[in-house]
Short mmCIF file of C-alpha atoms in Angstrom, two decimals:
data_model
loop_
_atom_site.label_atom_id
_atom_site.label_comp_id
_atom_site.label_asym_id
_atom_site.label_seq_id
_atom_site.Cartn_x
_atom_site.Cartn_y
_atom_site.Cartn_z
CA UNK A 12 26.29 -2.98 -8.93
CA UNK A 13 28.73 -0.18 -8.18
CA UNK A 14 28.31 2.12 -5.21
CA UNK A 15 27.18 4.84 -7.63
CA UNK A 16 24.71 3.06 -9.90
CA UNK A 17 22.01 5.23 -11.43
CA UNK A 18 18.72 5.35 -9.54
CA UNK A 19 15.41 6.29 -11.20
CA UNK A 20 12.63 7.60 -8.94
CA UNK A 21 9.13 7.37 -10.45
CA UNK A 22 6.61 9.95 -9.20
CA UNK A 23 3.04 9.83 -10.54
CA UNK A 24 1.47 13.31 -10.51
CA UNK A 25 -2.24 13.96 -10.55
CA UNK A 26 -3.57 17.38 -9.54
CA UNK A 27 -0.62 17.73 -7.21
CA UNK A 28 0.22 21.40 -7.68
CA UNK A 29 0.01 22.01 -3.92
CA UNK A 30 2.62 19.38 -3.07
CA UNK A 31 4.86 18.42 -5.97
CA UNK A 32 7.38 21.28 -5.77
CA UNK A 33 8.12 20.52 -2.11
CA UNK A 34 8.42 16.78 -2.79
CA UNK A 35 10.78 17.27 -5.74
CA UNK A 36 13.04 19.66 -3.81
CA UNK A 37 13.13 17.22 -0.94
CA UNK A 38 14.23 14.37 -3.26
CA UNK A 39 16.88 16.50 -4.96
CA UNK A 40 18.47 17.16 -1.55
CA UNK A 41 19.26 13.47 -1.24
CA UNK A 42 22.86 12.69 -0.37
CA UNK A 43 22.73 10.16 -3.23
CA UNK A 44 23.13 12.32 -6.31
CA UNK A 45 23.23 9.87 -9.24
CA UNK A 46 19.51 9.80 -9.73
CA UNK A 47 16.79 10.88 -12.10
CA UNK A 48 13.26 11.94 -11.18
CA UNK A 49 10.54 10.87 -13.59
CA UNK A 50 7.49 13.07 -13.07
CA UNK A 51 4.58 11.32 -14.79
CA UNK A 52 1.68 13.75 -15.18
CA UNK A 53 -1.35 11.48 -15.28
CA UNK A 54 -3.81 13.78 -17.03
CA UNK A 55 -3.92 16.46 -14.34
CA UNK A 56 -6.63 19.10 -14.67
CA UNK A 57 -4.81 21.73 -12.58
CA UNK A 58 -1.42 23.37 -13.18
CA UNK A 59 0.62 20.31 -12.22
CA UNK A 60 2.10 19.73 -15.67
CA UNK A 61 3.23 23.34 -16.09
CA UNK A 62 4.73 23.28 -12.60
CA UNK A 63 6.58 20.03 -13.33
CA UNK A 64 7.98 21.49 -16.54
CA UNK A 65 9.13 24.56 -14.64
CA UNK A 66 10.85 22.37 -12.04
CA UNK A 67 12.61 20.46 -14.83
CA UNK A 68 14.23 23.70 -15.96
CA UNK A 69 16.02 23.96 -12.61
CA UNK A 70 17.73 20.53 -12.64
CA UNK A 71 18.71 18.26 -15.57
CA UNK A 72 17.94 15.18 -13.48
CA UNK A 73 14.20 15.90 -13.72
CA UNK A 74 12.32 14.35 -16.65
CA UNK A 75 8.66 15.21 -17.24
CA UNK A 76 6.11 13.13 -19.14
CA UNK A 77 2.42 13.68 -19.81
CA UNK A 78 -0.17 10.96 -20.47
CA UNK A 79 -3.92 10.51 -20.35
CA UNK A 80 -5.33 9.71 -16.94
CA UNK A 81 -5.05 6.01 -16.15
CA UNK A 82 -4.47 5.85 -12.42
CA UNK A 83 -1.36 5.60 -10.27
CA UNK A 84 -0.48 2.03 -11.34
CA UNK A 85 -0.65 2.94 -15.02
CA UNK A 86 1.51 6.01 -14.42
CA UNK A 87 4.11 3.89 -12.61
CA UNK A 88 4.18 1.39 -15.48
CA UNK A 89 4.73 4.31 -17.87
CA UNK A 90 7.64 5.39 -15.68
CA UNK A 91 9.14 1.89 -15.76
CA UNK A 92 9.11 1.99 -19.56
CA UNK A 93 11.03 5.28 -19.62
CA UNK A 94 13.40 4.86 -16.68
CA UNK A 95 17.09 4.73 -17.60
CA UNK A 96 18.47 3.84 -14.16
CA UNK A 97 19.95 0.57 -12.98
CA UNK A 98 17.61 0.64 -9.99
CA UNK A 99 14.05 1.89 -9.51
CA UNK A 100 12.46 3.69 -6.58
CA UNK A 101 9.00 5.16 -6.09
CA UNK A 102 7.65 8.23 -4.32
CA UNK A 103 4.15 9.68 -4.03
CA UNK A 104 3.62 13.29 -5.03
CA UNK A 105 2.97 14.55 -1.49
CA UNK A 106 5.50 12.54 0.54
CA UNK A 107 9.06 13.11 1.80
CA UNK A 108 12.22 11.12 2.44
CA UNK A 109 15.21 11.28 4.72
CA UNK A 110 18.24 12.88 3.02
CA UNK A 111 20.09 9.61 3.65
CA UNK A 112 17.43 7.22 2.38
CA UNK A 113 18.77 6.47 -1.09
CA UNK A 114 22.42 6.53 -0.01
CA UNK A 115 21.82 3.99 2.75
CA UNK A 116 19.68 1.73 0.61
CA UNK A 117 21.97 1.77 -2.41
CA UNK A 118 24.96 1.07 -0.16
CA UNK A 119 23.23 -1.95 1.34
CA UNK A 120 22.38 -3.29 -2.12
CA UNK A 121 26.02 -2.92 -3.19
CA UNK A 122 27.48 -4.46 -0.03
CA UNK A 123 24.97 -7.33 0.21
CA UNK A 124 24.74 -8.07 -3.51
CA UNK A 125 20.96 -7.81 -3.26
CA UNK A 126 18.39 -7.20 -5.97
CA UNK A 127 16.28 -4.95 -3.77
CA UNK A 128 16.30 -3.04 -0.50
CA UNK A 129 13.39 -2.23 1.83
CA UNK A 130 13.37 0.39 4.59
CA UNK A 131 10.89 1.45 7.26
CA UNK A 132 8.47 4.35 6.99
CA UNK A 133 6.80 6.96 9.17
CA UNK A 134 3.24 8.15 8.90
CA UNK A 135 3.38 11.92 9.29
CA UNK A 136 0.53 13.41 11.30
CA UNK A 137 -1.16 16.73 10.60
CA UNK A 138 0.46 18.27 13.68
CA UNK A 139 3.94 17.44 12.37
CA UNK A 140 4.47 14.42 14.59
CA UNK A 141 5.52 11.02 13.29
CA UNK A 142 4.41 7.50 14.12
CA UNK A 143 6.07 4.34 12.86
CA UNK A 144 4.04 2.89 9.99
CA UNK A 145 6.29 -0.06 9.22
CA UNK A 146 9.71 -1.15 10.44
CA UNK A 147 12.21 -3.87 9.60
CA UNK A 148 15.39 -5.33 11.04
CA UNK A 149 18.82 -5.17 9.39
CA UNK A 150 18.96 -8.43 7.50
CA UNK A 151 19.68 -10.08 4.16
CA UNK A 152 17.00 -12.54 3.05
CA UNK A 153 17.57 -15.29 0.49
CA UNK A 154 14.83 -17.14 -1.40
CA UNK A 155 13.46 -19.48 1.31
CA UNK A 156 13.47 -16.74 3.95
CA UNK A 157 11.94 -14.19 1.59
CA UNK A 158 8.89 -16.43 1.38
CA UNK A 159 8.75 -17.22 5.09
CA UNK A 160 9.63 -13.82 6.57
CA UNK A 161 8.41 -11.33 3.95
CA UNK A 162 5.92 -12.78 1.47
CA UNK A 163 3.67 -14.78 3.80
CA UNK A 164 3.53 -12.14 6.57
CA UNK A 165 2.45 -9.62 3.93
CA UNK A 166 -0.22 -11.92 2.49
CA UNK A 167 -1.59 -12.68 5.95
CA UNK A 168 -1.32 -9.20 7.45
CA UNK A 169 -4.09 -8.79 10.02
CA UNK A 170 -4.34 -12.54 10.61
CA UNK A 171 -2.45 -14.84 12.99
CA UNK A 172 -1.14 -17.34 10.45
CA UNK A 173 2.41 -16.95 9.12
CA UNK A 174 3.02 -13.77 11.10
CA UNK A 175 6.48 -12.30 11.57
CA UNK A 176 6.62 -10.44 14.87
CA UNK A 177 10.07 -9.04 14.07
CA UNK A 178 8.82 -6.75 11.32
CA UNK A 179 5.66 -4.89 10.31
CA UNK A 180 5.04 -5.30 6.57
CA UNK A 181 2.51 -3.02 4.89
CA UNK A 182 1.43 -3.12 1.27
CA UNK A 183 3.25 0.01 0.06
CA UNK A 184 5.91 0.19 -2.64
CA UNK A 185 7.59 3.49 -1.82
CA UNK A 186 9.85 1.92 0.83
CA UNK A 187 11.57 -0.20 -1.87
CA UNK A 188 14.44 0.13 -4.32
CA UNK A 189 14.39 -2.64 -6.94
CA UNK A 190 16.83 -3.77 -9.62
CA UNK A 191 15.64 -2.71 -13.08
CA UNK A 192 17.03 -5.96 -14.46
CA UNK A 193 14.92 -7.99 -12.02
CA UNK A 194 11.84 -6.05 -13.13
CA UNK A 195 12.62 -6.47 -16.83
CA UNK A 196 13.63 -10.14 -16.66
CA UNK A 197 10.39 -11.11 -14.91
CA UNK A 198 8.13 -8.63 -16.74
CA UNK A 199 7.07 -7.18 -13.39
CA UNK A 200 4.47 -4.44 -13.60
CA UNK A 201 1.70 -2.81 -11.63
CA UNK A 202 -1.84 -4.15 -11.93
CA UNK A 203 -5.02 -2.56 -10.60
CA UNK A 204 -8.12 -4.73 -10.24
CA UNK A 205 -10.33 -3.04 -7.64
CA UNK A 206 -8.85 0.22 -6.35
CA UNK A 207 -5.24 0.70 -5.29
CA UNK A 208 -3.75 -2.79 -4.86
CA UNK A 209 -1.06 -2.04 -7.46
CA UNK A 210 1.52 -1.63 -4.66
CA UNK A 211 0.62 -5.05 -3.30
CA UNK A 212 0.90 -6.68 -6.73
CA UNK A 213 4.40 -5.29 -7.30
CA UNK A 214 5.52 -6.37 -3.81
CA UNK A 215 4.04 -9.82 -4.46
CA UNK A 216 6.13 -10.16 -7.61
CA UNK A 217 9.23 -8.82 -5.86
CA UNK A 218 8.97 -11.37 -3.05
CA UNK A 219 8.29 -14.20 -5.51
CA UNK A 220 11.08 -13.45 -8.00
CA UNK A 221 13.94 -11.92 -6.00
CA UNK A 222 16.73 -14.19 -4.82
CA UNK A 223 18.17 -11.76 -2.27
CA UNK A 224 16.58 -8.77 -0.52
CA UNK A 225 18.13 -6.44 2.06
CA UNK A 226 16.03 -4.86 4.80
CA UNK A 227 17.07 -1.81 6.82
CA UNK A 228 16.06 -0.98 10.38
CA UNK A 229 16.26 2.72 9.49
CA UNK A 230 12.94 4.52 9.06
CA UNK A 231 13.59 6.70 6.02
CA UNK A 232 10.32 7.33 4.14
CA UNK A 233 7.71 9.81 5.40
CA UNK A 234 4.15 9.13 4.28
CA UNK A 235 1.88 12.17 4.49
CA UNK A 236 -1.76 11.16 4.79
CA UNK A 237 -3.81 13.28 2.42
CA UNK A 238 -7.61 13.17 2.23
CA UNK A 239 -7.43 14.41 -1.37
CA UNK A 240 -5.19 11.58 -2.58
CA UNK A 241 -6.25 8.96 -5.12
CA UNK A 242 -6.40 6.28 -2.42
CA UNK A 243 -8.87 8.24 -0.31
CA UNK A 244 -10.98 9.27 -3.30
CA UNK A 245 -11.24 5.73 -4.66
CA UNK A 246 -12.19 4.28 -1.28
CA UNK A 247 -15.30 6.51 -1.16
CA UNK A 248 -16.70 5.40 -4.55
CA UNK A 249 -19.46 2.85 -5.01
CA UNK A 250 -18.52 0.07 -7.43
CA UNK A 251 -21.40 -1.90 -8.94
CA UNK A 252 -18.90 -4.39 -10.42
CA UNK A 253 -16.89 -4.86 -7.21
CA UNK A 254 -17.44 -8.61 -6.93
CA UNK A 255 -16.20 -9.36 -10.45
CA UNK A 256 -13.11 -7.20 -9.84
CA UNK A 257 -12.43 -8.97 -6.56
CA UNK A 258 -12.65 -12.28 -8.38
CA UNK A 259 -10.07 -11.16 -10.94
CA UNK A 260 -7.69 -10.01 -8.20
CA UNK A 261 -8.01 -13.26 -6.28
CA UNK A 262 -7.48 -15.30 -9.44
CA UNK A 263 -4.36 -13.33 -10.39
CA UNK A 264 -2.75 -13.64 -6.97
CA UNK A 265 -3.65 -17.32 -6.55
CA UNK A 266 -2.12 -18.15 -9.93
CA UNK A 267 1.07 -16.24 -9.10
CA UNK A 268 1.40 -18.17 -5.83
CA UNK A 269 0.61 -21.55 -7.39
CA UNK A 270 3.04 -20.99 -10.27
CA UNK A 271 5.78 -20.31 -7.72
CA UNK A 272 5.16 -23.52 -5.76
CA UNK A 273 3.46 -22.08 -2.69
CA UNK A 274 1.95 -25.10 -0.85
CA UNK A 275 -1.72 -25.92 -1.41
CA UNK A 276 -2.50 -25.60 2.31
CA UNK A 277 -1.16 -22.04 2.29
CA UNK A 278 -3.21 -21.25 -0.83
CA UNK A 279 -6.38 -22.38 0.97
CA UNK A 280 -5.53 -20.23 3.97
CA UNK A 281 -4.86 -17.24 1.73
CA UNK A 282 -8.17 -17.80 -0.07
CA UNK A 283 -10.01 -17.53 3.25
CA UNK A 284 -8.06 -14.44 4.33
CA UNK A 285 -8.61 -12.64 1.04
CA UNK A 286 -12.30 -13.46 1.08
CA UNK A 287 -12.46 -11.90 4.55
CA UNK A 288 -10.91 -8.73 3.12
CA UNK A 289 -13.34 -8.88 0.20
CA UNK A 290 -16.29 -9.22 2.58
CA UNK A 291 -15.23 -6.11 4.52
CA UNK A 292 -14.84 -4.30 1.21
CA UNK A 293 -18.36 -5.34 0.26
CA UNK A 294 -19.70 -3.77 3.46
CA UNK A 295 -17.81 -0.55 2.76
CA UNK A 296 -18.96 -0.56 -0.84
CA UNK A 297 -22.65 -0.72 0.08
CA UNK A 298 -22.08 2.10 2.56
CA UNK A 299 -20.63 4.21 -0.25
CA UNK A 300 -24.12 4.47 -1.72
CA UNK A 301 -25.13 7.89 -0.38
CA UNK A 302 -28.67 6.94 0.64
CA UNK A 303 -30.48 5.06 3.37
CA UNK A 304 -30.19 1.29 3.03
CA UNK A 305 -33.04 -1.10 3.86
CA UNK A 306 -32.55 -4.18 6.02
CA UNK A 307 -33.53 -6.32 3.03
CA UNK A 308 -30.87 -4.66 0.88
CA UNK A 309 -28.21 -5.28 3.52
CA UNK A 310 -29.24 -8.91 3.91
CA UNK A 311 -28.73 -9.42 0.19
CA UNK A 312 -24.98 -9.15 0.89
CA UNK A 313 -25.14 -12.77 2.06
CA UNK A 314 -25.22 -13.81 -1.60
CA UNK A 315 -21.77 -12.25 -2.16
CA UNK A 316 -19.16 -14.85 -3.03
CA UNK A 317 -16.81 -13.62 -0.29
CA UNK A 318 -19.38 -13.72 2.51
CA UNK A 319 -20.69 -17.11 1.38
CA UNK A 320 -17.14 -18.45 1.36
CA UNK A 321 -16.19 -17.40 4.89
CA UNK A 322 -19.48 -18.81 6.21
CA UNK A 323 -18.94 -22.23 4.63
CA UNK A 324 -15.16 -22.61 4.51
CA UNK A 325 -13.57 -25.53 6.32
CA UNK A 326 -10.35 -23.51 6.46
CA UNK A 327 -10.54 -20.71 9.01
CA UNK A 328 -7.66 -18.38 9.87
CA UNK A 329 -7.78 -16.55 13.18
CA UNK A 330 -7.43 -12.75 13.20
CA UNK A 331 -4.31 -11.11 14.54
CA UNK A 332 -4.62 -9.35 17.87
CA UNK A 333 -5.45 -5.66 17.48
CA UNK A 334 -7.23 -5.89 14.12
CA UNK A 335 -10.75 -5.00 15.25
CA UNK A 336 -12.66 -5.49 12.01
CA UNK A 337 -10.99 -8.83 11.30
CA UNK A 338 -11.93 -9.93 14.82
CA UNK A 339 -15.45 -8.59 15.33
CA UNK A 340 -16.97 -8.04 11.89
CA UNK A 341 -15.75 -11.33 10.41
CA UNK A 342 -17.05 -13.15 13.52
CA UNK A 343 -20.51 -11.66 12.92
CA UNK A 344 -20.44 -12.48 9.21
CA UNK A 345 -19.45 -16.08 9.85
CA UNK A 346 -22.49 -16.40 12.12
CA UNK A 347 -24.70 -14.82 9.44
CA UNK A 348 -25.43 -11.63 11.39
CA UNK A 349 -25.19 -9.55 8.22
CA UNK A 350 -27.20 -6.54 9.39
CA UNK A 351 -25.33 -6.28 12.69
CA UNK A 352 -22.01 -6.60 10.87
CA UNK A 353 -22.97 -3.84 8.44
CA UNK A 354 -23.96 -1.29 11.07
CA UNK A 355 -21.10 -2.11 13.44
CA UNK A 356 -18.68 -1.78 10.53
CA UNK A 357 -20.16 1.65 9.82
CA UNK A 358 -19.70 2.66 13.45
CA UNK A 359 -16.07 1.53 13.47
CA UNK A 360 -15.38 3.48 10.27
CA UNK A 361 -17.03 6.63 11.70
CA UNK A 362 -14.92 6.38 14.86
CA UNK A 363 -11.75 5.95 12.81
CA UNK A 364 -12.69 8.97 10.68
CA UNK A 365 -13.22 11.25 13.69
CA UNK A 366 -10.05 10.03 15.40
CA UNK A 367 -8.13 10.99 12.27
CA UNK A 368 -9.96 14.24 11.47
CA UNK A 369 -9.85 15.70 14.95
CA UNK A 370 -6.46 14.27 15.90
CA UNK A 371 -7.93 12.61 18.99
CA UNK A 372 -4.98 10.26 19.46
CA UNK A 373 -2.50 13.15 19.32
CA UNK A 374 -4.53 15.16 21.85
CA UNK A 375 -4.68 12.23 24.26
CA UNK A 376 -0.92 11.72 23.91
CA UNK A 377 -0.25 15.39 24.73
CA UNK A 378 -2.63 15.26 27.72
CA UNK A 379 -0.94 12.14 29.08
CA UNK A 380 2.49 13.76 28.71
CA UNK A 381 1.33 16.83 30.69
CA UNK A 382 -0.03 14.61 33.46
CA UNK A 383 3.21 12.66 33.70
CA UNK A 384 5.35 15.78 34.10
#
């Protein structure tokens, strides 16, 4: 690539009239100017489309598309089909970036001869503060190291096996810039099976197919948590077909790994880990039914494929330190304490909700700072 290759940024928009203008202006202020913004209106029911069209009148680099609602993964795939850049980036409709993000990442790609670049990200709090969400080291990974240091730590996030203590890898796509040729040559696309694992699926394909990836220690993407976002809305829905969707996801990922020569022992470990995640999702799914649950109804969860698997599996992967649900809830499920696991999981989720809603962590941090003065 040249140091000024064209970069396409894909932004799915759904009922984002409160945020999209600020996000677009923030992106246009980037020090890297050879870019296009693809605003994909995904069947919004508010004034998002009209606002996007108005924004497009202010800058020729903005391209607006409208499609029927299909979810964020479908909107991103639509963007991939219409992107004209040599490289692809992604941004959510209510997030922000550092002015230097694209310049730094595109420079690293050019200098390193990489097919993709990955940077760190902040999680922006409601009070304006920032906490590190994920962070990397400055490095260039080739194929064997991509598997060892990026792919496996992502697959086993929250568990002790195959961890990489040097970096914190989360399943989000907006910290990446990817070669359009790599995407096209390998027919990479977003897939959604259960809720919002489309980011994970694209990262999975990136780590399997790329021959060289650059990581940056700079933290350049700012994720704004938003209780009205698609991720939050989808997490609160009850899904009667959850188990069949989980099975499809597990089958897809397992086939991708097997087709790319991931060892059988690792596949067995991943099967256990994913079934643990599925079991936790089953607990959350039952809780999403907005009514009182009977003990008998909760006990029926033991027939779930995921819970049955972790209770009988000869392959057991220990949880990573600090992941409470992986440590406590999975321990209870393995010992067939289904009811206790369900109610304790509910308690943990309630505590997490109140910590977030009332900014308890931020208040404690401010109090500790005052005491230390």
